[in-house]
Amino acid sequence: MPKRPPKKTEPQALQIRGDDAVLAAVREWLAMFAPRPKPKLSEFMLEHACDDTGASITPFPFQLEMADAFTDPETAQLSCRKSSRIGYSTILQSFMAYRIRYDPARSLIYQPTIDDAEKYSRDDLEPVLQWDIVREVATFKPRHADNQIRAKRYKGGWIQIKGANSPKEFRRVTADDVFLEECDGYPWATKEEGDPARLAYKRNLTSPRRFSAAGSTPKVKGFSRIDLLFEQGSQEFRYVPCPHCGEMQQLVFGDGTGAGIRWEPKENPTRAWYRCVNGCDIDEADKAAMDEAGEWRAHNPAAFPRHRSFHIWAAYSQHPGAAWLEIAREFMEVRKDPNLLRTFVNQVLGEAWAERGEAPEWQRLYDRREKAMRLGTPSAKAGLLVGAADVQRGGGGRIDLDIWAFGQNGRREFVERIEVFGSISDKATWAKLDAEVSRTWTSEDGRIMRLARVAIDSGDGENTMEVYAWARRHPGFVMAVKGRHMITANQPIGSPTWQDVTVNGRKMKRGVRLWNIGTSMLKLELFGDLEKEKPVDGEEYPDGYVYLPDGTTDEWIKQLVAEELRIIRQRNGGFRREWHKNRDRNEALDNAVYARAVAFSLGVDRWTPAQWALLLEKPAEERVAKPAGKKAAPAKLAPVAPKKPPPPKPPSNWMNRRRR
């Protein structure tokens, strides 16, 4: 007969009989062997977190869910793209204390440099080791082998703080936790071993309970590690409700036209508030209640909860230094300086800085053309006219002459494009150009204006001799220029150098002066000015604004933004910035840069309002005489031909002297 399997019986719970006192004592004794319950990190912070002075810390609501992600068993990686003043370091400090007290592990913390690692150990980690909740299970004695500056050992685990600037910091170590602190400040490569952030994340691949986290302020767009990590994760943003309409929304800095921070007065703010997407004005006092009712929303839920990534910036923080009024004041202080503005974008907005050399969209520039300005007519604010020419040998020959006008406060305006067609080697073509540069323009307020100077590009190598010959015929008026494309060129225009010229087959030593132009610097300035928005509601145009008159063609505007600044990664791990054309034709951009260099050489950046007023005043011979009286009309002044400079003296040679 086949044997039947024995019947399965459920295990019986241990039953203890006796009086209540004995029963309670036995249960308490058995409870000592039960696993210790582990609270969430948010609960741990609310009860035990302290600052450097030992005072208790009350975390902000937006910090609590970020903290719980550290202890969520389903989350293997966390990334936080942040500004300053949001308390991410407090979360990491609390997690270190949590590990020591409830869940010992091998933890690696990478700082940008070894010096930063030692400073972090003394200033950030050492106070945590003195918390009461930590001292219940671990004592870190001074001058003990288990309590070194960058290595702390406790029962069941350890903490090591390393610098990402040394290759040896990534060798011979295996951990459970890896934390990247300010990873955008790491070097681009550790000699021949690659990216330090990737090397760090390899340190816990073999751990069965591995957890990785990165928190950093972003730096350069396109080369930000925390940007890349954030995009790979769940991309969670903080949504808070408007206290008036209840609309859930992200807080943004804004541009003054929609949702964002508003302030008054404009120059020296004394009051700031937030305008929601529906137009409600929110007071700073409502910020705490908004955050209490807020929530994190993932824009890439496919990565949730394995890799949670958060973006948070200063407007959510309840620190006094992060008040909306303080943010507005800080912006007004730095808005005109690109270097200071970059720090504001990184440290306050928590965003990567996009190089302002990137070309603006041509369609936006086309749509913002000034309807009140006419092509070919300088405005009433134009005080100086400058020409810039680019020579093209292809297609039968063409010279593109752009006329630019300059005014006060760094503002400039495009006047018109003049095209001279003909063979570059034909003298008739240059005669046509002579006629164009010697003509006059009538401004909007009736002033007769002439070109102050003309710059012509001689750097293509094909038309150099023809350009030199034309510049030689107009000394003091025509400037032969050549662009220097090095990013390190820190001068708009350098000192001229004498060049040899071949005229009618005859070579002339020191025949013409050549001016070197720092094109990279001037392109950065131009594209930064083109990014400035057209004012609304009767506000004043910003300093450095570039006016484009109605009638400017889309082709010319496309030429104006025909290049972009790219960051090229080098083999050694570093990078360099280079200008690259995104269209075949870029004559408008070159001419705009050369015209700005000429204006700089004339000193427009140093002219006083009184000097500009003299330029904007109509000359006496152009004023309309009053009808009273019969005074004779003033005689027209004949144009004064520019004096030719004396020929340069030959260099002294002692061999030619009579007395030797």
XYZ file of C-alpha atoms in Angstrom:
660
model
C 0.000 0.000 0.000
C 1.284 3.479 -0.820
C 2.199 5.482 2.219
C 0.261 8.622 2.866
C 2.233 11.753 3.651
C 1.883 12.888 7.231
C -0.637 15.579 7.906
C 0.783 19.094 8.198
C 0.125 20.717 11.507
C 0.390 24.394 12.221
C 2.982 25.289 14.906
C 1.394 26.099 18.173
C 2.173 29.430 19.775
C 4.084 29.219 22.987
C 1.592 29.380 25.821
C 2.718 30.407 29.235
C 0.474 29.752 32.168
C 0.813 31.458 35.484
C -0.133 34.608 37.291
C -0.105 37.979 35.517
C 3.152 39.213 37.107
C 5.123 36.173 35.992
C 3.523 36.295 32.549
C 4.462 39.952 32.081
C 8.048 39.313 33.174
C 8.446 36.420 30.750
C 7.049 38.451 27.873
C 9.420 41.330 28.656
C 12.338 38.863 28.724
C 11.350 37.389 25.356
C 10.941 40.875 23.860
C 14.624 41.516 24.480
C 15.443 38.953 21.761
C 12.989 40.345 19.205
C 14.406 42.486 16.302
C 14.588 46.155 17.174
C 11.983 48.201 15.297
C 13.533 50.711 12.865
C 11.776 54.055 12.604
C 11.641 56.119 9.424
C 14.416 58.636 9.060
C 11.885 61.484 9.193
C 10.690 60.266 12.605
C 14.307 59.927 13.729
C 15.070 63.513 12.654
C 12.027 64.940 14.423
C 13.128 63.329 17.692
C 16.922 63.378 17.634
C 18.372 65.766 15.009
C 20.529 68.593 16.420
C 22.525 71.499 15.070
C 26.168 72.298 15.818
C 25.248 73.830 19.173
C 23.275 70.780 20.281
C 19.871 72.437 19.911
C 17.042 70.385 18.416
C 16.205 70.838 14.734
C 12.714 70.871 13.302
C 12.982 69.716 9.671
C 10.925 71.400 6.967
C 8.046 69.402 5.483
C 9.748 69.068 2.099
C 12.747 67.432 3.827
C 10.713 64.626 5.433
C 9.902 62.582 2.321
C 13.420 63.093 1.009
C 14.699 61.719 4.318
C 12.381 58.680 4.199
C 13.800 57.750 0.787
C 17.148 57.115 2.526
C 15.606 54.327 4.622
C 13.159 52.946 2.040
C 14.315 49.373 1.203
C 12.910 49.731 -2.330
C 15.103 52.786 -3.087
C 18.634 51.871 -4.164
C 19.726 55.296 -5.384
C 18.876 58.897 -4.537
C 19.924 62.118 -6.283
C 19.240 65.655 -5.090
C 19.765 68.658 -7.394
C 19.615 71.518 -4.977
C 20.419 75.084 -4.122
C 22.012 76.171 -0.872
C 19.937 76.785 2.283
C 17.648 73.751 1.904
C 19.153 71.409 4.564
C 20.337 68.432 2.518
C 23.467 68.157 4.672
C 21.255 67.842 7.753
C 19.496 64.861 6.186
C 22.805 63.135 5.463
C 24.098 63.833 8.978
C 20.933 62.358 10.464
C 21.270 59.284 8.266
C 24.811 58.695 9.556
C 23.489 58.800 13.121
C 20.608 56.512 12.092
C 23.071 53.981 10.668
C 25.135 53.883 13.840
C 22.087 53.525 16.103
C 19.773 51.189 14.159
C 21.409 49.777 11.044
C 25.241 49.562 11.039
C 26.822 49.567 7.602
C 30.017 50.361 5.721
C 29.630 53.944 4.506
C 31.815 55.935 2.088
C 31.455 59.717 1.776
C 33.284 61.378 -1.123
C 34.116 65.075 -0.969
C 35.624 67.049 -3.912
C 39.133 67.105 -2.360
C 40.987 65.503 0.536
C 41.057 68.889 2.283
C 37.274 69.053 1.962
C 37.063 65.534 3.408
C 39.015 66.512 6.518
C 36.979 69.684 6.957
C 33.719 67.723 6.596
C 34.878 65.226 9.228
C 35.695 67.960 11.766
C 32.832 70.371 11.124
C 29.925 68.146 10.021
C 30.457 64.556 11.114
C 32.164 65.004 14.498
C 29.199 66.877 16.073
C 26.874 64.041 14.961
C 28.981 61.468 16.787
C 28.253 63.350 20.023
C 24.461 63.098 19.740
C 22.902 61.313 22.721
C 21.207 58.727 20.484
C 24.615 57.848 18.981
C 26.469 57.710 22.295
C 23.970 55.087 23.526
C 25.586 52.486 21.253
C 28.997 53.889 20.266
C 31.671 55.988 21.878
C 34.292 57.644 19.711
C 37.254 58.271 21.967
C 39.876 60.873 21.033
C 43.289 59.578 19.929
C 41.838 56.110 19.369
C 42.535 53.877 16.399
C 38.786 53.662 15.692
C 38.422 57.445 15.632
C 40.719 58.839 12.955
C 40.123 62.078 11.094
C 38.781 60.416 7.928
C 37.870 56.975 9.278
C 35.380 56.191 12.062
C 34.795 52.598 13.168
C 31.928 51.382 15.362
C 30.381 48.026 16.189
C 29.118 46.445 12.984
C 30.192 49.193 10.590
C 32.420 52.139 9.725
C 32.440 55.545 8.031
C 35.226 56.716 5.716
C 35.472 60.204 4.218
C 37.551 60.430 1.042
C 38.600 62.997 -1.553
C 37.609 62.548 -5.191
C 40.798 64.222 -6.448
C 43.095 61.276 -5.728
C 43.046 57.929 -7.625
C 44.077 55.933 -4.551
C 40.858 56.974 -2.784
C 38.910 54.579 -5.053
C 41.060 51.492 -4.515
C 40.963 48.589 -2.062
C 37.671 49.533 -0.442
C 34.198 47.961 -0.590
C 31.187 49.554 1.033
C 27.420 49.289 1.457
C 26.679 53.016 1.153
C 28.310 55.520 -1.220
C 27.552 59.220 -0.842
C 28.688 61.843 -3.366
C 28.860 65.284 -1.775
C 28.957 68.258 -4.213
C 29.824 65.942 -7.096
C 29.776 68.812 -9.620
C 32.940 70.024 -7.902
C 34.835 66.787 -8.592
C 37.675 66.854 -11.140
C 36.644 65.795 -14.646
C 38.860 62.726 -14.560
C 41.167 60.953 -12.145
C 44.234 60.735 -14.379
C 43.726 57.676 -16.614
C 41.034 56.000 -14.515
C 37.977 57.965 -15.623
C 35.146 59.877 -13.996
C 35.439 59.980 -10.168
C 31.668 59.759 -9.674
C 31.453 56.519 -11.649
C 34.485 55.123 -9.849
C 32.842 55.902 -6.508
C 29.602 54.129 -7.430
C 31.622 50.984 -8.259
C 32.634 50.664 -4.598
C 29.338 49.067 -3.475
C 28.413 46.904 -6.473
C 29.047 43.668 -4.550
C 27.070 44.670 -1.465
C 23.706 42.877 -1.033
C 22.250 45.988 0.607
C 23.859 48.726 -1.462
C 22.583 52.295 -1.372
C 23.950 55.303 -3.265
C 23.108 58.982 -2.904
C 24.350 62.202 -4.508
C 23.568 65.768 -3.516
C 25.061 68.776 -5.247
C 24.538 72.283 -6.494
C 24.701 72.156 -10.318
C 27.312 74.178 -12.177
C 27.713 74.176 -15.992
C 24.884 73.074 -18.270
C 25.878 70.008 -20.270
C 28.694 69.126 -17.864
C 26.753 68.792 -14.623
C 26.868 65.363 -13.000
C 23.919 66.093 -10.736
C 21.893 67.222 -13.764
C 22.524 63.873 -15.437
C 21.722 61.903 -12.297
C 18.519 63.893 -11.766
C 17.336 63.172 -15.311
C 18.048 59.453 -14.867
C 15.914 59.338 -11.722
C 12.243 59.956 -10.952
C 12.587 63.746 -11.494
C 10.450 64.803 -8.522
C 9.465 68.450 -8.035
C 7.757 69.980 -5.010
C 4.157 71.071 -5.643
C 2.442 73.352 -3.142
C -1.127 74.727 -3.091
C -2.014 78.382 -3.503
C -3.682 79.515 -0.234
C -6.261 81.501 -2.240
C -7.287 79.322 -5.213
C -5.869 75.949 -4.131
C -3.978 75.373 -7.396
C -1.079 72.926 -6.949
C 2.075 74.309 -8.581
C 5.858 74.438 -8.500
C 7.513 77.570 -7.168
C 9.556 79.324 -9.870
C 11.618 82.504 -9.903
C 9.803 83.749 -13.011
C 10.555 86.497 -15.509
C 8.047 89.121 -14.371
C 5.306 88.135 -16.831
C 3.695 85.047 -15.255
C 4.062 83.053 -12.077
C 7.069 83.869 -9.923
C 8.526 86.140 -7.270
C 7.549 89.829 -7.547
C 8.923 92.795 -5.634
C 8.705 96.548 -5.274
C 10.272 98.992 -5.748
C 12.250 97.556 -8.644
C 15.738 98.828 -7.802
C 15.797 98.554 -3.993
C 13.079 96.074 -2.990
C 11.429 96.515 0.379
C 8.524 94.106 -0.193
C 8.266 90.790 -2.054
C 5.469 88.307 -2.691
C 4.708 85.335 -4.940
C 2.246 85.405 -7.830
C 0.640 82.046 -8.546
C -0.210 80.668 -11.993
C -3.779 82.008 -11.646
C -2.673 85.523 -10.691
C -3.168 85.306 -6.924
C -0.666 87.241 -4.799
C 0.745 85.089 -1.976
C 2.384 86.549 1.112
C 5.589 85.149 2.612
C 3.683 84.262 5.796
C 1.756 81.575 3.850
C 4.923 79.698 2.811
C 4.998 77.348 5.837
C 1.356 76.285 5.422
C 1.874 75.775 1.681
C 4.837 73.471 2.280
C 2.914 71.566 4.966
C 0.208 70.767 2.396
C 2.684 70.166 -0.435
C 3.709 66.930 -2.104
C 6.461 65.530 -4.335
C 5.399 64.627 -7.879
C 7.507 62.459 -10.168
C 7.881 63.581 -13.790
C 9.595 60.277 -14.634
C 7.579 57.715 -12.661
C 9.235 54.796 -14.476
C 12.320 55.246 -12.276
C 10.281 55.365 -9.038
C 11.074 54.061 -6.404
C 14.361 52.428 -7.485
C 16.068 55.760 -8.262
C 14.445 58.780 -6.682
C 15.716 62.181 -7.776
C 14.616 65.510 -6.280
C 14.931 69.153 -7.329
C 14.587 71.801 -4.635
C 15.608 75.473 -4.522
C 15.779 78.313 -2.027
C 12.228 79.652 -2.465
C 10.840 76.634 -0.531
C 13.193 77.090 2.434
C 11.959 78.792 5.584
C 15.429 80.004 6.566
C 15.418 83.808 7.041
C 18.195 84.104 4.464
C 15.991 82.381 1.871
C 12.994 84.700 2.217
C 11.482 85.857 -1.076
C 12.553 89.427 -0.321
C 16.162 88.327 0.202
C 16.097 86.389 -3.078
C 14.780 89.463 -4.916
C 17.448 91.708 -3.382
C 20.192 89.253 -4.281
C 19.002 89.090 -7.881
C 18.937 92.871 -8.239
C 22.516 93.042 -6.955
C 23.913 90.522 -9.462
C 21.696 90.838 -12.533
C 24.165 92.970 -14.541
C 27.275 90.897 -13.831
C 27.377 87.504 -15.646
C 29.824 86.015 -13.135
C 27.691 86.989 -10.135
C 24.505 85.997 -11.955
C 25.977 82.548 -12.549
C 26.435 82.108 -8.793
C 22.824 83.190 -8.260
C 21.549 80.614 -10.770
C 23.607 77.823 -9.178
C 23.305 78.625 -5.477
C 19.802 80.141 -5.292
C 17.825 78.619 -8.165
C 19.594 75.247 -7.984
C 19.991 75.180 -11.768
C 22.954 74.622 -14.057
C 24.378 77.716 -15.711
C 23.887 77.780 -19.480
C 26.685 79.706 -21.177
C 25.274 82.983 -22.421
C 27.333 82.493 -25.554
C 24.756 80.047 -26.807
C 22.962 81.581 -29.763
C 19.503 83.039 -29.034
C 16.613 81.801 -31.130
C 16.390 83.802 -34.342
C 12.574 83.606 -34.396
C 12.325 85.368 -31.033
C 14.599 88.150 -32.272
C 12.594 88.418 -35.489
C 9.330 88.761 -33.560
C 10.682 91.436 -31.201
C 11.733 93.897 -33.967
C 10.988 97.526 -33.184
C 7.910 98.569 -35.138
C 8.656 102.268 -34.532
C 12.131 102.054 -36.094
C 12.712 102.068 -39.857
C 15.453 100.202 -41.653
C 18.051 102.667 -42.971
C 17.139 105.467 -40.551
C 19.098 105.873 -37.307
C 16.911 106.586 -34.303
C 16.948 109.784 -32.260
C 19.104 107.979 -29.668
C 21.862 107.115 -32.158
C 24.993 109.134 -31.460
C 27.677 107.319 -33.454
C 27.647 105.435 -36.764
C 30.155 102.660 -37.441
C 30.495 100.464 -40.521
C 31.790 96.902 -40.728
C 32.484 95.060 -43.977
C 32.994 91.410 -44.824
C 34.518 90.436 -48.187
C 33.259 87.358 -50.052
C 35.066 86.209 -53.202
C 32.626 83.434 -54.132
C 29.558 83.912 -56.349
C 31.211 86.560 -58.518
C 32.351 88.664 -55.544
C 30.432 90.581 -52.870
C 31.167 92.966 -50.018
C 28.605 92.970 -47.186
C 28.627 96.327 -45.365
C 26.597 96.582 -42.146
C 25.880 99.946 -40.517
C 25.546 100.020 -36.732
C 24.592 102.940 -34.475
C 25.701 103.255 -30.849
C 24.116 105.200 -28.009
C 24.285 105.663 -24.265
C 24.388 102.862 -21.671
C 25.867 100.343 -24.082
C 22.780 100.271 -26.309
C 23.222 99.720 -30.049
C 20.991 99.424 -33.076
C 21.286 97.882 -36.504
C 20.740 100.470 -39.237
C 20.975 98.618 -42.547
C 22.841 96.100 -44.732
C 24.501 97.368 -47.929
C 25.688 94.842 -50.504
C 28.336 95.795 -53.081
C 28.591 93.280 -55.924
C 31.584 92.832 -58.186
C 34.903 91.092 -58.527
C 37.100 91.647 -55.509
C 40.126 92.184 -57.715
C 38.320 94.873 -59.759
C 39.004 98.471 -58.710
C 35.459 99.420 -59.753
C 34.069 97.257 -56.937
C 36.105 99.147 -54.384
C 35.055 102.455 -55.943
C 31.428 101.449 -55.301
C 32.356 100.736 -51.691
C 33.992 104.189 -51.476
C 30.721 105.770 -52.527
C 28.756 103.833 -49.902
C 30.998 104.663 -46.955
C 31.166 108.365 -47.869
C 27.391 108.866 -47.988
C 25.250 110.380 -45.213
C 22.293 109.145 -43.180
C 19.455 111.273 -41.822
C 18.402 110.310 -38.313
C 14.849 110.128 -37.072
C 15.164 113.604 -35.531
C 16.705 115.149 -38.671
C 20.422 115.010 -37.897
C 22.870 114.381 -40.747
C 25.184 111.527 -39.742
C 28.331 110.107 -41.294
C 30.349 107.021 -40.522
C 32.989 107.599 -37.875
C 35.046 104.552 -38.823
C 34.782 101.444 -40.982
C 36.254 98.043 -40.074
C 36.932 95.484 -42.792
C 37.836 91.854 -42.244
C 41.213 90.838 -43.660
C 41.584 87.450 -42.010
C 40.227 85.077 -44.663
C 43.579 84.790 -46.449
C 42.033 85.157 -49.933
C 41.303 88.892 -50.032
C 43.983 90.140 -47.653
C 46.013 92.192 -50.133
C 42.924 93.893 -51.644
C 41.691 94.755 -48.137
C 45.089 96.122 -47.146
C 45.227 98.261 -50.288
C 41.785 99.754 -49.604
C 42.626 100.443 -45.963
C 45.880 102.095 -47.039
C 43.954 104.525 -49.258
C 41.810 105.640 -46.272
C 44.205 105.949 -43.313
C 42.560 106.897 -40.055
C 39.105 106.038 -41.411
C 39.302 102.381 -42.493
C 40.623 99.796 -40.056
C 41.851 96.441 -41.361
C 40.918 93.906 -38.674
C 41.496 90.243 -37.943
C 39.583 88.158 -35.426
C 41.271 86.226 -32.643
C 39.051 83.273 -31.761
C 40.777 82.238 -28.542
C 38.416 82.215 -25.577
C 41.264 83.580 -23.465
C 41.489 86.790 -25.510
C 40.397 89.281 -22.863
C 40.593 92.495 -24.905
C 37.950 93.675 -27.365
C 40.656 95.181 -29.561
C 44.419 95.035 -29.277
C 47.216 97.342 -30.336
C 47.776 97.551 -34.113
C 50.696 95.912 -35.864
C 52.323 97.049 -39.086
C 51.860 94.747 -42.084
C 53.639 94.597 -45.424
C 51.463 95.457 -48.428
C 51.819 94.552 -52.107
C 50.365 97.276 -54.352
C 50.616 97.013 -58.155
C 53.257 94.341 -57.796
C 55.379 96.439 -55.453
C 55.958 95.290 -51.881
C 55.813 98.015 -49.244
C 57.239 97.446 -45.813
C 54.949 98.518 -42.940
C 52.325 99.631 -45.413
C 49.186 99.266 -43.288
C 48.162 98.746 -39.689
C 46.273 95.588 -38.676
C 44.007 95.501 -35.619
C 43.433 92.226 -33.741
C 39.876 91.745 -32.418
C 38.942 89.554 -29.431
C 35.925 88.006 -31.155
C 35.094 85.437 -28.465
C 34.722 88.070 -25.767
C 32.576 90.282 -27.992
C 30.362 87.376 -29.124
C 29.669 86.488 -25.499
C 28.720 90.106 -24.847
C 26.515 90.298 -27.961
C 24.614 87.083 -27.256
C 24.142 88.118 -23.651
C 22.649 91.415 -24.830
C 20.435 89.667 -27.397
C 18.973 87.527 -24.588
C 17.603 90.619 -22.858
C 13.854 90.825 -23.131
C 11.974 93.734 -24.616
C 10.495 95.813 -21.765
C 6.756 95.974 -21.201
C 4.370 98.443 -19.580
C 6.481 101.452 -20.518
C 9.572 100.317 -18.640
C 13.011 101.520 -19.714
C 15.098 99.440 -22.075
C 17.878 97.584 -20.231
C 21.488 98.651 -20.579
C 23.187 96.995 -23.538
C 19.928 96.356 -25.388
C 20.247 95.592 -29.126
C 17.567 97.259 -31.268
C 16.525 95.576 -34.521
C 14.383 97.873 -36.714
C 11.242 96.827 -38.510
C 12.181 95.485 -41.921
C 15.233 93.528 -40.765
C 15.114 90.300 -42.764
C 14.996 86.844 -41.265
C 18.125 85.908 -43.254
C 20.143 88.684 -41.629
C 18.949 87.691 -38.148
C 19.864 84.068 -38.839
C 23.353 85.248 -39.791
C 23.541 87.218 -36.535
C 23.063 84.046 -34.454
C 24.861 81.687 -36.826
C 27.345 80.416 -34.216
C 27.110 78.724 -30.859
C 29.547 78.078 -28.048
C 30.200 74.392 -27.530
C 32.088 72.677 -24.747
C 34.428 70.024 -26.120
C 35.582 67.186 -23.881
C 39.321 66.509 -24.181
C 41.098 63.184 -23.933
C 42.730 64.112 -20.625
C 39.316 64.610 -19.025
C 39.325 68.397 -19.218
C 37.280 70.518 -21.579
C 37.581 73.566 -23.773
C 35.059 75.971 -25.267
C 34.905 76.569 -28.997
C 32.693 78.553 -31.351
C 30.994 76.514 -34.082
C 28.905 77.685 -37.005
C 25.368 76.330 -37.201
C 24.772 77.985 -40.599
C 26.932 78.556 -43.665
C 26.645 82.351 -43.604
C 27.659 84.363 -40.544
C 28.577 87.758 -42.044
C 26.113 89.655 -39.827
C 27.694 88.207 -36.680
C 31.229 89.048 -37.784
C 30.245 92.586 -38.750
C 28.418 93.149 -35.458
C 31.518 92.073 -33.536
C 33.857 94.275 -35.583
C 31.580 97.306 -35.287
C 31.484 96.876 -31.503
C 35.284 96.650 -31.391
C 35.606 99.898 -33.372
C 33.144 101.649 -31.064
C 35.154 100.438 -28.081
C 38.363 101.790 -29.632
C 36.667 105.182 -30.020
C 35.952 105.199 -26.284
C 32.132 105.003 -26.239
C 32.242 102.972 -23.022
C 33.870 105.939 -21.262
C 31.834 108.804 -22.709
C 29.897 110.892 -20.213
C 26.231 111.909 -20.643
C 27.460 115.392 -21.549
C 29.546 114.004 -24.403
C 26.600 112.001 -25.692
C 24.410 115.107 -25.480
C 26.801 116.960 -27.790
C 26.560 114.157 -30.355
C 22.763 114.095 -30.175
C 22.525 117.871 -30.621
C 21.775 119.069 -34.157
C 24.668 121.147 -35.579
C 24.048 124.870 -36.151
C 24.219 124.599 -39.939
C 21.359 122.070 -39.863
C 18.997 124.065 -37.662
C 16.050 125.885 -39.247
C 16.521 129.676 -39.073
C 13.863 131.689 -37.248
C 11.601 133.794 -39.549
C 12.274 137.041 -37.625
C 15.194 139.045 -39.011
C 17.081 138.724 -42.272
C 20.290 137.156 -41.222
C 22.451 135.575 -43.844
C 22.388 131.842 -43.983
C 25.508 130.284 -42.526
C 27.964 129.021 -45.063
C 28.212 125.299 -45.427
C 31.381 123.860 -44.037
C 33.497 122.020 -46.544
C 34.481 118.568 -45.436
C 38.011 118.451 -44.145
C 40.107 115.733 -45.721
C 41.846 113.587 -43.157
C 45.525 114.345 -42.826
C 47.850 111.614 -43.865
C 50.055 110.405 -41.059
C 53.782 111.028 -41.539
C 55.724 108.058 -42.865
C 57.246 105.952 -40.136
C 60.855 106.681 -39.298
C 63.275 103.933 -40.256
C 64.808 102.095 -37.323
C 68.108 103.411 -36.102
C 71.175 101.506 -37.304
C 74.546 102.265 -35.753
C 76.286 100.915 -38.836
C 75.004 103.905 -40.859
C 76.247 106.551 -38.455
C 79.237 108.667 -39.419
C 80.720 108.424 -35.952
C 81.405 104.827 -35.097
